[in-house]
Coordinates of C-alpha atoms in Angstrom, one line a residue:
M1 CA 0.3 0.2 0.0
T2 CA 1.4 3.2 -0.8
R3 CA 2.4 5.7 2.0
Q4 CA 0.7 8.3 2.8
E5 CA 1.8 11.5 5.2
F6 CA -0.3 14.2 6.4
L7 CA 1.0 17.8 7.5
H8 CA 4.5 17.2 7.1
L9 CA 5.8 14.7 4.1
K10 CA 8.4 12.3 6.4
A11 CA 11.3 9.8 5.1
P12 CA 9.2 6.6 3.8
E13 CA 11.7 4.7 5.7
D14 CA 15.9 5.0 6.1
W15 CA 16.8 8.0 5.9
I16 CA 16.3 12.1 2.7
N17 CA 17.3 15.3 3.1
A18 CA 16.6 17.6 1.1
P19 CA 13.5 18.5 -1.6
N20 CA 14.1 17.8 -5.5
G21 CA 12.1 18.2 -8.7
F22 CA 9.7 20.5 -6.8
I23 CA 6.6 21.3 -9.5
Y24 CA 2.9 21.2 -10.0
F25 CA 2.6 18.7 -13.5
K26 CA -0.7 18.5 -14.5
G27 CA -2.7 18.8 -11.6
R28 CA -0.4 17.5 -8.9
Y29 CA 1.7 18.5 -7.4
H30 CA 4.9 16.3 -7.6
L31 CA 8.6 16.7 -4.6
F32 CA 11.6 14.5 -5.5
Y33 CA 13.7 14.3 -2.1
Q34 CA 17.4 13.2 -2.2
H35 CA 16.7 9.2 0.0
F36 CA 18.7 6.7 0.8
P37 CA 16.1 3.4 1.0
Y38 CA 19.1 1.3 3.4
A39 CA 20.0 2.8 6.7
P40 CA 18.9 5.4 8.4
M41 CA 21.7 7.8 8.1
W42 CA 23.5 9.6 4.5
G43 CA 24.3 7.6 1.7
T44 CA 24.6 6.7 -1.7
M45 CA 21.5 9.7 -3.2
Y46 CA 18.7 8.1 -5.0
W47 CA 15.6 10.6 -5.7
G48 CA 12.4 9.8 -3.9
H49 CA 9.4 10.6 -5.2
A50 CA 5.8 12.0 -3.7
V51 CA 2.6 13.1 -5.1
S52 CA 0.2 15.0 -3.4
D53 CA -3.4 17.2 -5.0
D54 CA -2.8 20.4 -2.4
L55 CA 0.1 20.5 -0.4
V56 CA -1.0 18.6 2.2
H57 CA -2.1 15.3 2.2
W58 CA 1.2 13.4 0.6
S59 CA 1.3 10.0 -0.7
H60 CA 4.9 8.2 -0.6
E61 CA 5.5 6.2 -4.9
K62 CA 7.8 4.1 -5.8
I63 CA 11.9 5.7 -5.9
A64 CA 12.1 8.3 -8.9
L65 CA 16.0 8.0 -10.1
F66 CA 18.6 6.0 -9.1
P67 CA 22.3 5.9 -10.1
T68 CA 23.6 4.1 -13.3
K69 CA 26.2 5.8 -14.9
D70 CA 29.7 6.1 -14.5
Y71 CA 29.5 9.8 -13.7
D72 CA 26.6 9.0 -10.8
R73 CA 28.0 6.3 -9.7
N74 CA 28.2 7.9 -6.1
G75 CA 24.8 10.0 -5.9
V76 CA 22.1 11.6 -7.9
F77 CA 22.8 15.0 -6.4
S78 CA 20.4 17.7 -5.9
G79 CA 18.3 19.4 -8.3
S80 CA 15.2 20.5 -10.1
A81 CA 12.0 19.9 -12.8
V82 CA 10.5 21.7 -15.3
E83 CA 7.3 21.4 -17.7
K84 CA 8.4 21.3 -21.4
D85 CA 5.9 20.4 -24.4
G86 CA 3.3 18.6 -21.6
K87 CA 6.6 16.3 -20.0
M88 CA 8.5 16.7 -17.0
Y89 CA 12.3 17.8 -17.5
L90 CA 13.9 17.0 -14.1
Y91 CA 18.0 18.0 -13.6
Y92 CA 20.5 17.0 -11.5
T93 CA 24.1 16.8 -10.4
A94 CA 25.6 13.6 -10.7
N95 CA 28.4 12.9 -8.2
R96 CA 31.1 10.5 -8.8
Y97 CA 33.8 9.9 -6.2
L98 CA 37.6 9.7 -7.2
K99 CA 38.8 6.4 -5.2
E100 CA 36.0 5.5 -2.1
Q101 CA 36.4 5.0 1.4
D102 CA 37.3 1.2 1.8
E103 CA 35.7 0.9 5.1
N104 CA 32.1 2.4 3.7
I105 CA 31.9 2.7 -0.4
H106 CA 29.0 5.8 0.2
V107 CA 32.2 8.2 1.7
A108 CA 34.4 9.4 -0.6
D109 CA 37.8 9.5 0.6
G110 CA 39.2 12.2 -0.9
E111 CA 37.6 14.5 -4.2
Y112 CA 35.5 13.4 -6.3
E113 CA 33.9 15.5 -9.5
E114 CA 30.1 16.8 -10.3
S115 CA 28.6 17.7 -13.6
Q116 CA 24.5 18.7 -13.9
V117 CA 22.3 15.8 -15.3
M118 CA 18.6 15.7 -17.4
I119 CA 15.8 13.5 -17.3
I120 CA 12.7 13.8 -19.0
S121 CA 9.7 12.0 -17.8
E122 CA 5.8 11.9 -20.5
D123 CA 3.8 10.9 -16.9
G124 CA 6.3 13.1 -14.1
F125 CA 6.1 8.5 -13.1
H126 CA 7.9 6.4 -14.9
F127 CA 11.6 7.5 -15.3
D128 CA 14.9 5.7 -17.8
N129 CA 17.4 5.8 -15.6
W130 CA 18.9 3.2 -18.1
N131 CA 18.8 4.8 -22.0
G132 CA 16.7 8.3 -20.7
K133 CA 19.8 10.4 -18.4
K134 CA 21.9 13.0 -20.5
Q135 CA 24.8 14.5 -18.5
I136 CA 24.6 18.4 -20.6
I137 CA 26.7 20.0 -18.2
P138 CA 30.2 17.7 -18.0
V139 CA 32.5 18.1 -15.1
I140 CA 34.1 22.0 -15.8
R141 CA 38.3 22.5 -14.8
D142 CA 38.6 25.3 -14.8
D143 CA 38.8 27.4 -11.6
E144 CA 37.7 31.0 -13.0
T145 CA 34.7 29.3 -14.6
A146 CA 33.1 26.7 -11.0
D147 CA 34.8 23.6 -8.8
S148 CA 34.5 20.3 -10.3
M149 CA 33.8 19.4 -7.0
D150 CA 31.7 21.5 -5.5
T151 CA 29.5 23.2 -8.2
R152 CA 25.4 21.3 -7.9
D153 CA 22.0 22.0 -7.1
P154 CA 20.5 23.0 -10.4
K155 CA 17.0 24.7 -10.3
V156 CA 16.3 25.4 -13.8
W157 CA 13.2 27.4 -14.6
E158 CA 12.0 29.2 -18.2
E159 CA 11.6 33.4 -18.4
N160 CA 10.5 34.9 -22.0
G161 CA 11.3 31.2 -23.9
V162 CA 14.7 31.4 -22.8
Y163 CA 16.1 28.5 -19.7
Y164 CA 18.5 29.3 -17.2
M165 CA 20.4 27.3 -14.8
I166 CA 21.7 29.0 -11.8
L167 CA 24.2 26.2 -10.1
G168 CA 25.7 27.0 -7.1
S169 CA 29.7 26.9 -6.3
T170 CA 32.9 28.0 -4.7
Y171 CA 35.7 29.9 -5.8
K172 CA 38.8 28.6 -4.6
H173 CA 36.7 27.1 -1.4
E174 CA 37.1 30.1 0.0
I175 CA 34.7 32.2 -0.8
G176 CA 30.9 31.6 -1.8
R177 CA 29.7 31.6 -6.0
V178 CA 26.2 30.6 -8.4
I179 CA 27.3 30.6 -11.8
L180 CA 24.6 30.6 -14.2
Y181 CA 23.8 28.5 -18.0
S182 CA 21.1 29.6 -20.4
S183 CA 19.2 27.6 -23.0
K184 CA 16.8 28.2 -25.4
D185 CA 16.0 24.3 -25.5
G186 CA 16.1 23.1 -21.9
E187 CA 18.8 20.5 -23.1
N188 CA 22.3 22.3 -24.9
W189 CA 23.2 24.4 -22.3
S190 CA 26.0 27.6 -23.0
Y191 CA 28.1 29.4 -20.0
L192 CA 25.9 32.4 -19.3
S193 CA 28.0 34.4 -15.6
Q194 CA 28.1 34.2 -12.1
C195 CA 28.4 36.0 -8.7
R196 CA 30.9 35.6 -6.0
M197 CA 29.6 37.1 -2.8
K198 CA 32.4 37.5 -0.1
N199 CA 30.1 37.0 2.9
Y200 CA 28.7 33.9 1.9
G201 CA 30.2 31.2 3.3
Y202 CA 33.1 28.9 1.2
V203 CA 30.6 27.8 -0.7
I204 CA 26.7 28.3 -2.0
E205 CA 23.8 24.9 -1.7
C206 CA 20.5 25.2 -3.5
P207 CA 20.5 28.6 -4.9
D208 CA 17.1 29.5 -6.2
M209 CA 16.0 32.4 -7.3
F210 CA 12.2 33.4 -8.3
E211 CA 10.0 37.0 -8.7
V212 CA 7.8 38.3 -6.1
D213 CA 5.7 40.7 -7.2
G214 CA 7.7 41.8 -9.0
Q215 CA 11.0 41.8 -7.1
R216 CA 13.7 39.2 -7.7
I217 CA 14.7 37.4 -4.9
F218 CA 17.8 34.9 -4.4
T219 CA 17.6 32.0 -2.2
G220 CA 21.0 29.8 -0.9
C221 CA 22.6 27.8 1.2
P222 CA 25.9 29.5 2.6
V223 CA 28.1 27.0 4.0
T224 CA 30.0 28.1 7.1
P225 CA 29.4 28.7 10.9
V226 CA 27.5 31.7 11.3
R227 CA 26.6 33.8 14.0
C228 CA 23.3 35.1 14.5
G229 CA 22.7 37.8 17.4
D230 CA 25.1 37.5 19.7
K231 CA 25.6 33.9 20.7
I232 CA 23.9 32.0 18.5
E233 CA 25.6 29.5 15.0
Y234 CA 25.3 27.1 13.1
E235 CA 27.0 25.0 10.6
A236 CA 24.6 25.5 7.0
V237 CA 21.5 27.7 7.0
S238 CA 19.2 29.2 4.1
G239 CA 19.1 32.4 3.7
Y240 CA 17.4 35.1 1.9
C241 CA 18.5 38.2 -0.3
L242 CA 17.2 41.2 -3.0
A243 CA 18.6 40.0 -6.4
D244 CA 18.8 42.2 -9.6
F245 CA 19.2 40.0 -12.9
D246 CA 19.8 41.2 -16.2
T247 CA 18.5 38.5 -18.5
E248 CA 19.8 39.7 -21.3
T249 CA 23.0 40.4 -20.4
G250 CA 23.3 37.7 -17.3
R251 CA 24.5 40.5 -14.8
L252 CA 23.6 39.3 -11.4
E253 CA 24.0 41.4 -8.4
L254 CA 22.8 40.9 -4.5
E255 CA 23.0 41.9 -1.4
D256 CA 26.2 42.3 0.2
N257 CA 24.8 40.2 3.2
Y258 CA 21.4 37.8 3.3
S259 CA 18.8 37.3 5.8
L260 CA 17.8 33.9 7.2
I261 CA 14.1 32.0 6.1
D262 CA 14.8 30.0 9.2
Y263 CA 15.8 31.0 12.7
G264 CA 15.6 27.4 14.5
G265 CA 19.1 26.5 12.6
D266 CA 16.6 23.1 11.3
F267 CA 15.7 24.2 7.7
Y268 CA 17.2 23.7 5.4
A269 CA 17.9 23.1 1.9
Q270 CA 14.7 24.8 0.3
Q271 CA 13.0 24.7 -3.0
T272 CA 10.2 26.7 -4.4
N273 CA 7.6 26.5 -6.7
L274 CA 4.2 28.0 -8.4
D275 CA 1.5 26.9 -6.8
K276 CA -2.1 26.2 -8.5
D277 CA -2.8 29.8 -8.2
G278 CA 0.3 31.0 -9.1
R279 CA 1.8 31.9 -5.6
R280 CA 5.3 31.1 -5.0
V281 CA 5.5 28.5 -2.3
M282 CA 8.7 26.9 -0.9
I283 CA 9.5 23.4 1.3
G284 CA 12.7 23.1 2.7
W285 CA 14.4 20.0 4.6
I286 CA 14.1 19.5 8.2
R287 CA 17.8 18.3 9.7
M288 CA 16.9 15.3 12.8
P289 CA 20.5 14.4 14.2
E290 CA 18.9 11.2 15.4
A291 CA 16.4 8.5 13.6
V292 CA 12.6 8.0 15.0
T293 CA 10.8 4.6 15.3
G294 CA 7.3 4.4 13.4
M295 CA 5.3 2.0 11.4
K296 CA 4.8 1.6 7.9
S297 CA 0.9 2.2 7.8
S298 CA -1.1 3.7 4.7
K299 CA -2.3 6.3 7.9
A300 CA -0.2 9.7 8.4
A301 CA -0.1 9.3 12.2
V302 CA 1.2 6.2 13.5
F303 CA 4.2 7.3 14.4
F304 CA 3.6 5.3 17.5
E305 CA 6.9 5.3 19.2
Q306 CA 10.5 6.8 19.8
N307 CA 13.7 4.8 19.6
S308 CA 17.4 5.8 19.8
D309 CA 18.9 2.5 19.7
R310 CA 18.0 2.5 16.0
E311 CA 20.3 -1.1 14.9
E312 CA 17.8 -3.6 16.7
N313 CA 14.1 -5.0 15.2
E314 CA 14.3 -2.6 12.2
R315 CA 12.3 -4.5 10.8
E316 CA 10.3 -6.7 13.3
K317 CA 7.1 -7.2 13.3
I318 CA 4.3 -5.9 15.4
T319 CA 2.7 -8.5 18.1
Q320 CA -0.1 -7.3 19.8
S321 CA 1.8 -7.2 23.0
T322 CA 2.9 -3.9 21.2
D323 CA 2.0 -1.0 23.3
K324 CA -1.3 -0.5 22.4
N325 CA -1.7 3.5 24.1
H326 CA 0.0 4.7 21.7
L327 CA -2.8 4.3 18.6
K328 CA -5.7 5.7 17.6
K329 CA -8.7 2.7 18.0
S330 CA -8.4 2.9 14.3
D331 CA -5.7 1.7 13.5
K332 CA -5.1 -0.8 16.1
S333 CA -6.8 -3.9 13.2
Q334 CA -4.1 -3.4 11.8
L335 CA -0.6 -3.5 14.3
L336 CA -0.8 -8.3 12.7
T337 CA 0.6 -6.7 9.3
E338 CA 2.4 -3.6 9.8
E339 CA 5.5 -3.3 10.2
R340 CA 8.8 -1.2 12.3
V341 CA 10.4 1.4 9.8
I342 CA 13.1 4.0 11.5
W343 CA 13.3 6.7 9.7
N344 CA 15.2 9.9 10.0
G345 CA 14.3 13.6 8.0
M346 CA 11.2 15.5 6.9
M347 CA 10.1 18.3 5.1
S348 CA 8.9 21.9 6.5
L349 CA 5.1 23.1 5.9
P350 CA 4.6 24.9 2.6
R351 CA 4.9 27.8 3.2
V352 CA 4.4 31.0 0.3
V353 CA 6.2 33.6 0.0
E354 CA 5.2 37.0 -0.2
I355 CA 6.9 40.8 0.1
E356 CA 4.5 42.8 3.0
N357 CA 5.9 47.2 3.2
G358 CA 9.3 45.4 1.5
Q359 CA 10.5 42.8 4.0
V360 CA 9.9 39.0 2.3
C361 CA 7.8 37.0 4.3
F362 CA 7.1 32.5 4.8
R363 CA 3.2 31.8 5.3
V364 CA 1.8 29.8 6.4
H365 CA -0.2 27.9 2.9
P366 CA -3.6 28.5 3.4
N367 CA -4.2 24.5 2.7
V368 CA -2.4 24.4 5.7
R369 CA -5.4 25.6 7.7
K370 CA -8.3 24.1 5.7
G371 CA -10.7 21.9 7.4
L372 CA -8.2 23.3 11.3
S373 CA -10.9 23.9 13.6
R374 CA -11.5 21.5 15.8
S375 CA -11.1 22.8 19.0
L376 CA -8.7 20.9 22.1
S377 CA -7.8 21.5 25.6
S378 CA -4.3 22.2 26.6
Q379 CA -4.4 18.8 29.0
D380 CA -5.7 16.9 25.4
A381 CA -3.0 18.4 22.6
L382 CA -0.4 16.5 23.4
R383 CA -1.8 13.1 24.3
S384 CA -2.9 12.8 20.9
S385 CA -0.5 11.8 17.5
N386 CA -2.0 13.9 15.6
P387 CA 0.1 17.4 14.4
F388 CA -2.6 20.9 15.6
C389 CA -2.0 24.4 16.0
I390 CA -1.8 26.5 19.4
K391 CA -2.4 30.4 18.3
T392 CA -1.4 32.8 20.9
T393 CA 0.4 36.3 21.7
L394 CA 3.1 37.2 23.7
Q395 CA 4.8 40.6 25.1
N396 CA 7.9 40.5 27.0
G397 CA 8.2 38.1 30.5
D398 CA 5.9 36.0 27.9
C399 CA 6.4 31.7 28.9
L400 CA 4.7 28.8 27.3
D401 CA 6.1 25.5 27.6
I402 CA 5.3 22.9 24.9
G403 CA 5.6 18.8 26.8
G404 CA 9.5 20.8 28.0
Y405 CA 10.7 23.0 25.0
Q406 CA 10.2 26.4 26.2
I407 CA 8.9 29.1 24.2
S408 CA 10.0 32.9 25.7
M409 CA 9.7 36.9 24.8
K410 CA 12.1 38.3 26.3
G411 CA 12.0 42.0 25.2
R412 CA 10.9 41.8 21.4
T413 CA 12.6 38.9 20.7
I414 CA 11.2 35.7 20.5
C415 CA 13.1 33.0 23.0
T416 CA 13.1 28.7 22.6
D417 CA 14.6 26.2 24.9
R418 CA 14.6 22.6 24.1
T419 CA 16.6 21.5 26.5
R420 CA 14.6 18.7 27.9
V421 CA 13.8 17.5 24.6
F422 CA 16.1 17.2 22.1
P423 CA 20.0 14.5 22.3
H424 CA 22.2 17.5 20.8
T425 CA 24.4 18.1 23.0
D426 CA 25.8 21.2 21.1
S427 CA 24.4 24.4 23.5
K428 CA 24.3 26.5 19.8
K429 CA 21.3 23.4 18.8
L430 CA 19.8 24.1 21.9
H431 CA 18.6 28.2 22.3
C432 CA 17.0 30.0 18.9
Q433 CA 16.5 33.5 19.1
I434 CA 14.8 35.7 16.4
P435 CA 16.1 39.2 16.8
D436 CA 12.8 41.5 16.8
A437 CA 9.5 40.9 16.9
G438 CA 8.5 44.3 17.8
E439 CA 6.6 44.9 21.6
K440 CA 4.1 41.8 21.6
A441 CA 4.4 38.9 18.6
D442 CA 1.5 37.0 17.1
L443 CA 2.9 33.5 16.7
E444 CA 0.5 30.2 15.2
I445 CA 3.0 27.5 16.1
F446 CA 2.4 24.1 14.4
V447 CA 3.0 20.6 16.3
D448 CA 3.9 17.6 15.4
P449 CA 5.4 15.2 17.9
N450 CA 8.2 15.6 15.8
L451 CA 8.6 19.7 14.5
I452 CA 7.5 22.3 15.9
E453 CA 7.4 25.4 13.7
I454 CA 6.6 28.7 15.0
F455 CA 5.6 31.7 12.6
V456 CA 5.9 35.1 14.0
N457 CA 2.8 37.3 13.1
D458 CA 2.2 35.7 9.4
G459 CA 5.3 34.8 9.6
E460 CA 7.6 37.8 9.3
Y461 CA 10.0 35.0 10.9
V462 CA 9.7 31.7 11.3
L463 CA 11.5 28.9 13.8
S464 CA 10.8 25.5 13.4
N465 CA 12.9 22.6 15.4
V466 CA 12.9 19.2 15.8
V467 CA 12.1 18.0 19.2
Y468 CA 12.0 14.5 20.4
D469 CA 10.1 12.6 22.9
L470 CA 7.6 15.1 23.7
G471 CA 5.2 15.1 27.2
V472 CA 2.3 15.7 27.6
E473 CA 1.8 18.6 29.0
I474 CA 1.1 22.9 27.9
K475 CA 1.3 25.2 29.9
G476 CA 1.8 29.3 29.4
K477 CA -0.5 32.1 27.9
V478 CA -2.0 29.4 25.2
Q479 CA -5.2 31.0 23.6
R480 CA -6.9 28.4 21.2
I481 CA -5.6 25.0 19.8
L482 CA -6.7 23.5 16.8
T483 CA -6.3 20.5 15.1
W484 CA -7.5 19.3 12.1
N485 CA -11.3 17.4 11.8
D486 CA -10.9 13.2 11.4
E487 CA -12.1 13.0 8.0
L488 CA -8.7 14.7 7.0
C489 CA -5.5 13.2 9.0

């Protein structure tokens, strides 16, 4: 049975990371993702595949892309999708190690090479991995043009009859840069230009560029330790800035500094797409330090157990001795036929990118709020495996505790503390903050068993944190707690 997900697309089992090929194609949303289908850890990358009618209910499909060529033998890395002539064109980075580690062939022992590849599908579900791939940009060995090791993640779009590709890269592993190509047919590509950014880390990953209300926006992932405020640092983040791109000459100018898309440190590798109504929608990967044990099911909310011992009983059958208190009544009949799975990695809620009063905002997609009408008490909300939403307003001195996850407002700053619900010992990951939320902050807090997403002032800021083993009590200032109708989730 096809695995179904509600609200957050989670790994079907084992490992997922960056979203790829996000597209609305022939009446359905397709979201591909980096996937290692053999263990809940990073390895040789495949493209997993999920589809949705509404960006909220997702169905996992068969693996779409996998290594078959010498140039992609060590991974089908991230990329994008466009529709052309009624067909789906996928673009990805092919990875080839010059030498593999002796004890783990999924990791390079030293250098590797990256090139860009495309593959075409007639219907968005069938992909000829053996005969359909075409290497469109071979490994580039001129350092002034691109880096042979770190040039990846092609984002392709069409504009005024011309196809453009933006790639993330590095210049001498000292500063980040992006590289632009153009094409008249989406298959034959010519170098166009590049932009080097000294304040964007030593390499850029997952670049994207698009227009919102006539303003071009660049998003990307600078890889470097980054200080946010006075204390908090991240090794790699998702950022955005305003951009000026001349489609005729290829000249690209970016602001000197970028702003964070998400202040929680776990959101990464974002990708955008236009929804069926023309909104610019963003989804990102939520990085998880530990895997979760759950149950393979056609229902979304059947993640009944969290287990840090990932090596034991990964595939054992569930029996009636299982602790059924974590399951909904409708799921208990499936105990004898369902299988435990270990999974790591999930996607964020879909976010609409908008500009208001000159500020870029990342707002909850309206489809997420549909059916969000059933009230819950603070005593009952965390006793169910179903996701829910807390609505509240905080001012200086206010605090909210969600099963051990703490949100407070100090002055004009929103602060979070997940010390009690997060296994990571690195203090930089335990405390996060939003710098200036105003005199008061309207919060929309979406709570899933392993993820809390906080939207401040209707997406003026967002902060997403992975959590584990939430408690069952909600304490502090709460205005409303809502969940979705049963038939939706």
